[in-house]
Amino acid sequence: MTTVASGQDCETSALMEDGGEAGGHMQGSSRCSVYQASFLIVAAVVGLGIMALPSSIAKLGWVPGLGALVLLFAVNMYTGLILWRLRVAIPGGVSYTHLGAELMGNAGQACCRAVSLTQLFMLEAEYLLVNTQSLATLFPSVQLCQPTWGLVMGALLLPLVQIRTLHHVSFLSAASGAAVLLVLLICMREMLWGQGGSTEESRSQVTTTHWATGAGVVDSFHALASIVFACGSHFVYLEVMGEMKNVLQFPAAMNLAGVFVLGSYVAISAAGYGAYGEGVRAYAVDVLPPGPARQAASLLMLLHTMVSYILMSQILCTSLLQLSSLRIYKSPKSPASASREDWLLVSALVLMASFLVANVVPFFEDLTVIIGSLIGAPICFGIPATFLLRAHSQGKMSITRCEQLFLCGLLVFTLLLIVLGLNSGLVSLARKWDTFGLPFECHCLGDSCIKESTPS
């Protein structure tokens, strides 16, 4: 999840450069302190991914699960610092696409642009999916099928995505980040002190310190891909660097943010798995029984995902307009220079495509795993490792033999995660299609309907 936060002393306005990357270089005041930069990192990283972490830990067990979480988070921090090292060594490396161009030419630029835009689009689909389910939860007595709720949500979003500059909505990002934190507090209160309510049947508290029962390769990589999704927002790191007073202080900001993020991840993972064991829900909000708390959490998630969808839509539509040459911009950095008709067409097409994906993969957990394995692994691990090895081979940076070996191992792990993680997500998706119905069938949302998160 990525949001753009703005504050009194650290203003940001995410205008795209080079037509190409989610989170291209941010032209801002460059006044961010270490603390403000750490806030931007937390706002970028903590989002939908954290909602799937308790279920991911349950698939592995206490020691393997929390161990994998801490280890992958540490590697995530390391690759984030790789981007910082590249940013310092290569002045033109202000975004993934720029680094790709600097180190690998036009092919590298095109590859990084494609991966970044694909991530943006897939995030849009997941935001729309959670939007749809959150909206349905606010009206529990209205029994509509998920595709119908999706159409309602799309109708609500379409006018909002006609806002074409982040300046008009960037102030909402702070409220969006606060909404996620409030949802986490509500869910953790239920996990730690709740009486169970309608979820009492899932409070089995069957846990294990070793590998979870039946945890094979598929379940293991399913969990790993979900953790990777939660940890990664790497394209934001380069933006934050561009906003700092002193880019050399970025590691301090990243470490400060990392303490909070990892602490939050471990806390909700331990609370969820400790309270519900193997019966923990796939989506953390589903631990809440029907009632005011669940509706409040759903309303907050609706706010968070709507703001995130609008912000991502602006960046994605700007890039698509530039790349498709629907019109020649007076300034290639200004999305407002596109005609209203062009913007409406592109934003509507993005919304329709997001609706399609959200109904082909109508299960939050599986969509998270597919994104984490197919897109998250390359962006978080594979591309930074490739960049550093390439910079070393070109003499632009020097790294030790041990680090070269580690980076090669990281590339192998990335490939395994893409193949096995994606396979695990597709296998799980096929099973749920058999259980709950095929795409666009009536996955009913409401109190009396079967939910995806019902333990099997």
PDB file of N, CA, C and O in Angstrom, residues 11 35 59 134 137 142 147 211 242 267 269-270 285 308-309 387:
ATOM      1  N   GLU A  11       6.230  18.776   2.654  1.00  0.00           N
ATOM      2  CA  GLU A  11       5.194  18.727   1.632  1.00  0.00           C
ATOM      3  C   GLU A  11       5.625  17.819   0.510  1.00  0.00           C
ATOM      4  O   GLU A  11       6.765  17.792   0.108  1.00  0.00           O
ATOM      5  N   TYR A  35      12.497  12.240  11.252  1.00  0.00           N
ATOM      6  CA  TYR A  35      11.232  11.775  11.834  1.00  0.00           C
ATOM      7  C   TYR A  35      10.096  11.852  10.821  1.00  0.00           C
ATOM      8  O   TYR A  35       9.249  10.956  10.757  1.00  0.00           O
ATOM      9  N   LYS A  59      -0.248 -20.503   9.211  1.00  0.00           N
ATOM     10  CA  LYS A  59       0.110 -21.534   8.233  1.00  0.00           C
ATOM     11  C   LYS A  59       1.482 -22.141   8.508  1.00  0.00           C
ATOM     12  O   LYS A  59       1.803 -23.206   7.978  1.00  0.00           O
ATOM     13  N   SER A 134     -15.974  -3.974   2.455  1.00  0.00           N
ATOM     14  CA  SER A 134     -16.206  -3.051   3.565  1.00  0.00           C
ATOM     15  C   SER A 134     -17.556  -2.357   3.422  1.00  0.00           C
ATOM     16  O   SER A 134     -18.291  -2.188   4.410  1.00  0.00           O
ATOM     17  N   THR A 137     -20.308  -4.653   4.449  1.00  0.00           N
ATOM     18  CA  THR A 137     -20.380  -4.848   5.898  1.00  0.00           C
ATOM     19  C   THR A 137     -21.116  -3.706   6.579  1.00  0.00           C
ATOM     20  O   THR A 137     -21.743  -3.898   7.629  1.00  0.00           O
ATOM     21  N   VAL A 142     -28.574  -5.842   3.879  1.00  0.00           N
ATOM     22  CA  VAL A 142     -28.751  -5.818   2.421  1.00  0.00           C
ATOM     23  C   VAL A 142     -27.993  -6.992   1.820  1.00  0.00           C
ATOM     24  O   VAL A 142     -26.764  -7.018   1.830  1.00  0.00           O
ATOM     25  N   PRO A 147     -20.397  -9.160  -6.936  1.00  0.00           N
ATOM     26  CA  PRO A 147     -20.282  -8.343  -8.149  1.00  0.00           C
ATOM     27  C   PRO A 147     -21.206  -7.122  -8.140  1.00  0.00           C
ATOM     28  O   PRO A 147     -20.833  -6.059  -8.642  1.00  0.00           O
ATOM     29  N   TRP A 211       6.491 -26.551  12.895  1.00  0.00           N
ATOM     30  CA  TRP A 211       5.713 -26.345  11.677  1.00  0.00           C
ATOM     31  C   TRP A 211       4.251 -26.679  11.927  1.00  0.00           C
ATOM     32  O   TRP A 211       3.936 -27.667  12.586  1.00  0.00           O
ATOM     33  N   GLY A 242      14.232  11.650  -1.981  1.00  0.00           N
ATOM     34  CA  GLY A 242      14.188  12.917  -2.702  1.00  0.00           C
ATOM     35  C   GLY A 242      13.561  14.043  -1.913  1.00  0.00           C
ATOM     36  O   GLY A 242      13.716  15.209  -2.261  1.00  0.00           O
ATOM     37  N   ALA A 267       3.143  -7.853  16.736  1.00  0.00           N
ATOM     38  CA  ALA A 267       2.074  -7.751  17.727  1.00  0.00           C
ATOM     39  C   ALA A 267       0.758  -8.325  17.200  1.00  0.00           C
ATOM     40  O   ALA A 267       0.121  -9.154  17.860  1.00  0.00           O
ATOM     41  N   SER A 269       0.302 -10.278  14.594  1.00  0.00           N
ATOM     42  CA  SER A 269       0.469 -11.678  14.220  1.00  0.00           C
ATOM     43  C   SER A 269       0.367 -12.570  15.446  1.00  0.00           C
ATOM     44  O   SER A 269      -0.331 -13.596  15.441  1.00  0.00           O
ATOM     45  N   ALA A 270       1.056 -12.183  16.514  1.00  0.00           N
ATOM     46  CA  ALA A 270       1.047 -12.968  17.742  1.00  0.00           C
ATOM     47  C   ALA A 270      -0.329 -12.944  18.401  1.00  0.00           C
ATOM     48  O   ALA A 270      -0.819 -13.966  18.900  1.00  0.00           O
ATOM     49  N   VAL A 285      -9.987  -8.117  10.003  1.00  0.00           N
ATOM     50  CA  VAL A 285     -11.231  -7.475  10.419  1.00  0.00           C
ATOM     51  C   VAL A 285     -12.329  -8.510  10.664  1.00  0.00           C
ATOM     52  O   VAL A 285     -13.260  -8.275  11.451  1.00  0.00           O
ATOM     53  N   SER A 308      -6.625   5.401  -0.851  1.00  0.00           N
ATOM     54  CA  SER A 308      -5.510   4.728  -1.521  1.00  0.00           C
ATOM     55  C   SER A 308      -5.833   4.493  -2.990  1.00  0.00           C
ATOM     56  O   SER A 308      -4.965   4.678  -3.864  1.00  0.00           O
ATOM     57  N   TYR A 309      -7.061   4.078  -3.280  1.00  0.00           N
ATOM     58  CA  TYR A 309      -7.447   3.854  -4.677  1.00  0.00           C
ATOM     59  C   TYR A 309      -7.339   5.146  -5.475  1.00  0.00           C
ATOM     60  O   TYR A 309      -6.816   5.168  -6.603  1.00  0.00           O
ATOM     61  N   PHE A 387      20.121  -4.618  -9.635  1.00  0.00           N
ATOM     62  CA  PHE A 387      20.707  -3.288  -9.786  1.00  0.00           C
ATOM     63  C   PHE A 387      22.107  -3.223  -9.173  1.00  0.00           C
ATOM     64  O   PHE A 387      23.046  -2.685  -9.774  1.00  0.00           O
TER      65      PHE A 387
END
